[in-house]
Amino acid sequence: MAGSPVQVTGTVLTTRRVDAYHALTVVAPAIADRSRPGHFVTVAVGGPTTSMLARRAFAVHDVKPDYGGTVELVFGVRGRGTAWLADLRARDTLDLVGPLGRPFPLPRDPCTCVLVGGEYGSASLFALADALQQRGCRIDFVLGAPSADRVFGALRARRMGETTTLTTEDGSLGMRGTVTDVLPGVIADARADVVYACGPMPMLRGVTAVAAEFGIPVQVAVEEAMACGIGVCMTCVVPVIGDDGVTRMVRACVEGPVFRGERVRFDDVGTIPFDAFGAPGGRHA
C-alpha cells in the first residue's frame, strides 16, 4: 500500500560526494515503491554493537526503478552517526524504516510553483518537481546556502526549472544574500500560485513571510530533530495552528514534516506557547 512504512535491510548500491555532502543510494524496493515526494526514512547507525540507539532521519532525495527500486539519501556529516554513514561502501547493508511522514500535497490543476531549498534541504524538492511537472505545472527554483559547496542540486535545478535563482551568503555562487532576498522577485516574475520550501527553520520562516505578502499558499517541510520518527518520543513537536484556530504541539514526524507555512508558529518553535492546547493559557480537554 502506498505510504505504509516498512522496515527493511537494504544493500548500499553507491556512495558519492556531492560538494560538502554525501549521497547514499540503497536498494530498498519496498520503500521505493511506497515513497512520495516529501517522505523521509529513518536509518539505524553504528552497526549491531553500537551505543548509538536513536535512528537518524533523512528526506528521500531520489527514487529509481534500478534493482527493483532504490532510494537515495543526501546528508552532511554532523556527528558520529552521520560520520558512520559516510564511511559505508557499496555492498554494505543498512537498516531503514520508511516511508515516513506526510508528503507534499500536489495541486489538482496545472499551476506555477516556486520551489525553495536551503542547503541539502533542497534534496527533497526534485522528486516533488518531477511530480509537479507530470501534472503540467511550471517550476521555478530558488536555492541557497552560506557558500557554493553547500548549495545542493544547482545543475539539476537548471535542467528542470523554467528559471533557477541561486544565492550564497558569501557571494561564491549566484547572487550574494539569502533566498528570501530574491524570492519576492521570482514570485512576481513567475506569477507564482504556490511556494514549496524545505530547509533550515529560519529560512522557512522567511519564505512563509514572503509568500504571505503575496497572498499565496506555502507548503514547508520542517527540519526538526527526530529520535524515533514514528511519533512516540515527542522530541520533534512544533506549535501549529489547527483548522479550529487552536495551537497544538504536533509531531513533525507524523503530522508533518510538511505543513502549511502560515500555520506554523515559527517564533515559538522550541517552546510551548502559553496559549497552546493543554498549556496554562490554552484550551483543555
Tab-separated table of C-alpha atoms in Angstrom:
chain	number	residue	atom	x	y	z
A	1	MET	CA	0.000	0.000	0.000
A	2	ALA	CA	1.406	3.416	-0.960
A	3	GLY	CA	2.736	5.291	2.031
A	4	SER	CA	2.613	2.395	4.525
A	5	PRO	CA	6.015	2.245	6.264
A	6	VAL	CA	8.099	-0.912	6.334
A	7	GLN	CA	11.382	-1.924	7.952
A	8	VAL	CA	13.925	-3.350	5.525
A	9	THR	CA	17.578	-4.262	5.307
A	10	GLY	CA	18.860	-2.567	2.189
A	11	THR	CA	22.122	-3.031	0.337
A	12	VAL	CA	24.212	0.047	-0.391
A	13	LEU	CA	24.490	0.396	-4.162
A	14	THR	CA	26.626	3.524	-4.459
A	15	THR	CA	28.153	6.242	-2.319
A	16	ARG	CA	29.416	9.562	-3.624
A	17	ARG	CA	30.483	13.005	-2.509
A	18	VAL	CA	28.464	15.975	-3.712
A	19	ASP	CA	30.491	19.015	-2.692
A	20	ALA	CA	30.016	19.323	1.081
A	21	TYR	CA	27.541	16.447	1.235
A	22	HIS	CA	27.329	12.687	0.902
A	23	ALA	CA	24.802	10.812	-1.260
A	24	LEU	CA	23.939	7.225	-0.419
A	25	THR	CA	21.895	5.024	-2.762
A	26	VAL	CA	20.315	1.955	-1.164
A	27	VAL	CA	18.457	-0.927	-2.792
A	28	ALA	CA	15.121	-0.933	-0.955
A	29	PRO	CA	12.239	-1.838	-3.321
A	30	ALA	CA	9.535	-1.906	-0.641
A	31	ILE	CA	10.346	1.661	0.443
A	32	ALA	CA	10.902	2.948	-3.089
A	33	ASP	CA	7.505	1.645	-4.185
A	34	ARG	CA	5.722	3.455	-1.352
A	35	SER	CA	7.615	6.753	-1.339
A	36	ARG	CA	6.074	10.054	-2.327
A	37	PRO	CA	7.752	13.489	-2.530
A	38	GLY	CA	8.328	14.799	0.981
A	39	HIS	CA	8.549	11.417	2.693
A	40	PHE	CA	11.548	10.549	4.833
A	41	VAL	CA	13.216	7.433	6.202
A	42	THR	CA	14.966	6.647	9.458
A	43	VAL	CA	18.247	4.767	9.462
A	44	ALA	CA	19.949	2.705	12.146
A	45	VAL	CA	23.562	3.833	12.512
A	46	GLY	CA	26.706	2.452	14.086
A	47	GLY	CA	26.294	-1.261	13.404
A	48	PRO	CA	24.935	-4.081	15.604
A	49	THR	CA	27.112	-3.366	18.657
A	50	THR	CA	26.805	0.402	18.722
A	51	SER	CA	25.702	2.518	21.653
A	52	MET	CA	24.001	4.929	19.210
A	53	LEU	CA	20.436	3.691	19.669
A	54	ALA	CA	18.497	6.555	18.093
A	55	ARG	CA	17.877	6.373	14.367
A	56	ARG	CA	18.737	9.246	12.052
A	57	ALA	CA	16.046	10.762	9.817
A	58	PHE	CA	16.728	11.726	6.207
A	59	ALA	CA	14.490	13.041	3.450
A	60	VAL	CA	14.281	10.837	0.375
A	61	HIS	CA	16.122	12.615	-2.436
A	62	ASP	CA	15.514	10.261	-5.313
A	63	VAL	CA	13.658	7.055	-6.098
A	64	LYS	CA	14.638	4.957	-9.117
A	65	PRO	CA	13.492	1.593	-10.508
A	66	ASP	CA	17.032	0.144	-10.621
A	67	TYR	CA	17.408	-3.277	-8.979
A	68	GLY	CA	13.709	-3.342	-8.191
A	69	GLY	CA	13.777	0.063	-6.514
A	70	THR	CA	16.402	2.295	-4.909
A	71	VAL	CA	16.241	5.312	-2.616
A	72	GLU	CA	18.935	7.970	-2.397
A	73	LEU	CA	19.650	9.964	0.745
A	74	VAL	CA	21.699	13.157	0.935
A	75	PHE	CA	23.299	14.296	4.183
A	76	GLY	CA	26.099	16.258	5.758
A	77	VAL	CA	28.357	14.884	8.468
A	78	ARG	CA	27.282	16.409	11.771
A	79	GLY	CA	28.188	13.806	14.355
A	80	ARG	CA	29.134	10.192	14.987
A	81	GLY	CA	26.028	8.781	13.325
A	82	THR	CA	26.370	10.601	10.030
A	83	ALA	CA	30.151	10.027	10.085
A	84	TRP	CA	29.448	6.276	10.279
A	85	LEU	CA	27.053	6.548	7.336
A	86	ALA	CA	29.623	8.477	5.312
A	87	ASP	CA	32.085	5.601	5.732
A	88	LEU	CA	29.738	2.987	4.240
A	89	ARG	CA	30.712	1.404	0.942
A	90	ALA	CA	28.931	-0.466	-1.830
A	91	ARG	CA	27.530	-3.854	-0.709
A	92	ASP	CA	27.306	-2.793	2.944
A	93	THR	CA	23.836	-3.200	4.444
A	94	LEU	CA	21.641	-0.625	6.105
A	95	ASP	CA	18.529	-0.926	8.264
A	96	LEU	CA	15.847	1.522	7.110
A	97	VAL	CA	12.259	2.311	8.102
A	98	GLY	CA	10.055	4.222	5.678
A	99	PRO	CA	8.483	5.922	4.013
A	100	LEU	CA	7.501	8.088	6.968
A	101	GLY	CA	5.669	11.364	7.475
A	102	ARG	CA	3.190	13.380	5.463
A	103	PRO	CA	4.297	14.112	1.886
A	104	PHE	CA	3.861	17.306	-0.104
A	105	PRO	CA	0.270	17.842	-1.306
A	106	LEU	CA	0.036	18.211	-5.085
A	107	PRO	CA	-2.275	20.649	-6.885
A	108	ARG	CA	-5.239	19.240	-8.780
A	109	ASP	CA	-4.708	21.528	-11.772
A	110	PRO	CA	-1.594	22.858	-13.535
A	111	CYS	CA	-0.155	25.926	-11.810
A	112	THR	CA	3.076	27.840	-11.334
A	113	CYS	CA	5.175	26.588	-8.435
A	114	VAL	CA	8.263	28.120	-6.845
A	115	LEU	CA	10.438	25.552	-5.073
A	116	VAL	CA	12.779	26.971	-2.433
A	117	GLY	CA	15.611	24.936	-0.934
A	118	GLY	CA	18.213	25.716	1.696
A	119	GLU	CA	21.473	23.729	1.808
A	120	TYR	CA	20.783	19.988	1.441
A	121	GLY	CA	17.138	20.622	2.286
A	122	SER	CA	16.694	21.096	-1.451
A	123	ALA	CA	17.303	17.350	-1.912
A	124	SER	CA	13.638	16.551	-1.309
A	125	LEU	CA	12.439	19.110	-3.879
A	126	PHE	CA	13.491	17.268	-7.029
A	127	ALA	CA	11.096	14.346	-6.714
A	128	LEU	CA	8.443	16.971	-5.996
A	129	ALA	CA	9.416	18.861	-9.141
A	130	ASP	CA	9.067	15.661	-11.178
A	131	ALA	CA	5.581	15.048	-9.779
A	132	LEU	CA	4.504	18.653	-10.381
A	133	GLN	CA	5.755	18.643	-13.972
A	134	GLN	CA	3.848	15.435	-14.624
A	135	ARG	CA	0.742	17.451	-13.727
A	136	GLY	CA	1.645	20.197	-16.170
A	137	CYS	CA	2.963	22.664	-13.610
A	138	ARG	CA	5.640	25.274	-14.253
A	139	ILE	CA	8.612	25.011	-11.899
A	140	ASP	CA	10.913	27.831	-10.770
A	141	PHE	CA	13.743	27.064	-8.355
A	142	VAL	CA	15.363	29.228	-5.686
A	143	LEU	CA	18.304	27.513	-3.971
A	144	GLY	CA	20.604	28.977	-1.366
A	145	ALA	CA	23.288	28.250	1.212
A	146	PRO	CA	26.092	30.009	3.045
A	147	SER	CA	28.646	29.005	0.373
A	148	ALA	CA	28.818	27.420	-3.081
A	149	ASP	CA	29.813	23.949	-1.861
A	150	ARG	CA	26.684	23.803	0.300
A	151	VAL	CA	24.180	24.584	-2.461
A	152	PHE	CA	22.697	21.253	-3.442
A	153	GLY	CA	21.256	20.433	-6.861
A	154	ALA	CA	22.055	23.586	-8.832
A	155	LEU	CA	22.726	21.785	-12.123
A	156	ARG	CA	19.656	19.587	-11.860
A	157	ALA	CA	17.516	22.597	-10.981
A	158	ARG	CA	18.752	24.410	-14.081
A	159	ARG	CA	17.803	21.431	-16.232
A	160	MET	CA	14.338	21.090	-14.716
A	161	GLY	CA	13.218	24.603	-13.878
A	162	GLU	CA	11.833	27.333	-16.069
A	163	THR	CA	14.195	29.555	-14.095
A	164	THR	CA	16.736	28.843	-11.380
A	165	THR	CA	17.981	31.507	-8.966
A	166	LEU	CA	20.969	30.729	-6.752
A	167	THR	CA	22.108	32.634	-3.669
A	168	THR	CA	25.051	32.325	-1.307
A	169	GLU	CA	25.744	34.392	1.748
A	170	ASP	CA	29.411	34.785	0.792
A	171	GLY	CA	28.711	35.515	-2.885
A	172	SER	CA	30.666	32.458	-4.101
A	173	LEU	CA	27.764	31.292	-6.314
A	174	GLY	CA	24.853	33.190	-7.798
A	175	MET	CA	23.659	36.308	-6.029
A	176	ARG	CA	25.049	37.386	-2.679
A	177	GLY	CA	22.409	37.092	0.011
A	178	THR	CA	19.699	34.668	1.028
A	179	VAL	CA	16.763	33.023	-0.714
A	180	THR	CA	14.355	35.439	0.942
A	181	ASP	CA	16.183	38.359	-0.650
A	182	VAL	CA	15.414	37.146	-4.170
A	183	LEU	CA	12.153	35.273	-3.582
A	184	PRO	CA	9.816	38.271	-3.994
A	185	GLY	CA	11.215	38.953	-7.458
A	186	VAL	CA	10.919	35.320	-8.501
A	187	ILE	CA	7.324	35.089	-7.292
A	188	ALA	CA	6.393	38.304	-9.080
A	189	ASP	CA	8.142	37.440	-12.354
A	190	ALA	CA	6.710	33.918	-12.476
A	191	ARG	CA	3.287	34.995	-11.223
A	192	ALA	CA	3.523	32.063	-8.878
A	193	ASP	CA	0.472	30.313	-7.481
A	194	VAL	CA	2.169	28.375	-4.669
A	195	VAL	CA	5.515	28.040	-2.907
A	196	TYR	CA	7.088	24.826	-1.652
A	197	ALA	CA	10.093	25.009	0.670
A	198	CYS	CA	12.489	22.800	2.584
A	199	GLY	CA	15.491	23.908	4.612
A	200	PRO	CA	16.528	25.336	7.968
A	201	MET	CA	13.779	26.725	10.175
A	202	PRO	CA	14.857	30.386	9.905
A	203	MET	CA	14.699	30.091	6.126
A	204	LEU	CA	11.227	28.541	6.260
A	205	ARG	CA	10.072	31.362	8.494
A	206	GLY	CA	11.301	33.957	5.990
A	207	VAL	CA	9.861	32.124	2.981
A	208	THR	CA	6.487	31.876	4.703
A	209	ALA	CA	6.508	35.612	5.399
A	210	VAL	CA	7.266	36.397	1.744
A	211	ALA	CA	4.505	34.096	0.499
A	212	ALA	CA	2.082	35.763	2.906
A	213	GLU	CA	2.945	39.171	1.443
A	214	PHE	CA	1.882	37.877	-1.972
A	215	GLY	CA	-1.196	36.121	-0.610
A	216	ILE	CA	-0.220	32.711	-1.973
A	217	PRO	CA	-0.091	29.391	-0.108
A	218	VAL	CA	3.190	27.911	1.047
A	219	GLN	CA	3.964	24.308	1.967
A	220	VAL	CA	7.040	23.818	4.143
A	221	ALA	CA	8.900	20.650	5.101
A	222	VAL	CA	10.296	21.441	8.542
A	223	GLU	CA	13.697	20.316	9.783
A	224	GLU	CA	13.328	19.073	13.338
A	225	ALA	CA	15.436	16.593	15.290
A	226	MET	CA	13.645	13.229	15.323
A	227	ALA	CA	14.738	10.498	17.696
A	228	CYS	CA	12.172	7.860	16.702
A	229	GLY	CA	10.461	9.089	13.516
A	230	ILE	CA	7.195	7.320	14.350
A	231	GLY	CA	5.506	9.698	16.795
A	232	VAL	CA	6.461	8.045	20.079
A	233	CYS	CA	9.266	10.114	21.608
A	234	MET	CA	7.752	13.617	21.149
A	235	THR	CA	11.159	15.232	20.501
A	236	CYS	CA	10.079	16.825	17.206
A	237	VAL	CA	6.959	18.704	18.290
A	238	VAL	CA	6.252	22.118	16.778
A	239	PRO	CA	3.441	24.594	17.545
A	240	VAL	CA	0.924	24.524	14.701
A	241	ILE	CA	-2.420	26.315	14.412
A	242	GLY	CA	-5.254	23.930	13.568
A	243	ASP	CA	-8.313	24.441	11.381
A	244	ASP	CA	-10.192	25.499	14.527
A	245	GLY	CA	-7.672	28.245	15.293
A	246	VAL	CA	-6.237	26.390	18.283
A	247	THR	CA	-2.480	25.922	18.577
A	248	ARG	CA	-1.367	22.385	19.302
A	249	MET	CA	2.058	20.839	19.755
A	250	VAL	CA	2.121	18.400	16.855
A	251	ARG	CA	4.718	15.833	15.863
A	252	ALA	CA	6.732	16.784	12.802
A	253	CYS	CA	7.399	13.115	12.062
A	254	VAL	CA	3.727	12.101	11.888
A	255	GLU	CA	1.554	15.163	11.295
A	256	GLY	CA	4.458	16.603	9.241
A	257	PRO	CA	7.119	17.120	8.152
A	258	VAL	CA	5.077	19.070	5.586
A	259	PHE	CA	2.821	21.797	6.967
A	260	ARG	CA	1.084	24.874	5.643
A	261	GLY	CA	3.669	27.524	6.391
A	262	GLU	CA	1.232	30.081	7.762
A	263	ARG	CA	0.043	27.536	10.347
A	264	VAL	CA	3.481	27.017	11.884
A	265	ARG	CA	4.285	29.431	14.718
A	266	PHE	CA	7.948	29.823	13.806
A	267	ASP	CA	8.573	32.447	16.508
A	268	ASP	CA	7.586	29.870	19.129
A	269	VAL	CA	9.440	26.825	17.769
A	270	GLY	CA	11.417	25.252	20.610
A	271	THR	CA	8.887	26.383	23.216
A	272	ILE	CA	5.358	25.516	24.298
A	273	PRO	CA	3.299	28.668	23.712
A	274	PHE	CA	1.267	29.803	26.722
A	275	ASP	CA	-1.960	29.626	24.699
A	276	ALA	CA	-1.332	26.173	23.185
A	277	PHE	CA	-3.841	23.393	23.806
A	278	GLY	CA	-3.167	21.971	27.270
A	279	ALA	CA	-0.857	24.834	28.309
A	280	PRO	CA	-1.770	27.175	31.202
A	281	GLY	CA	-3.365	29.765	28.932
A	282	GLY	CA	-4.753	27.381	26.332
A	283	ARG	CA	-7.787	25.173	25.989
A	284	HIS	CA	-8.116	21.956	27.916
A	285	ALA	CA	-9.864	18.745	27.017
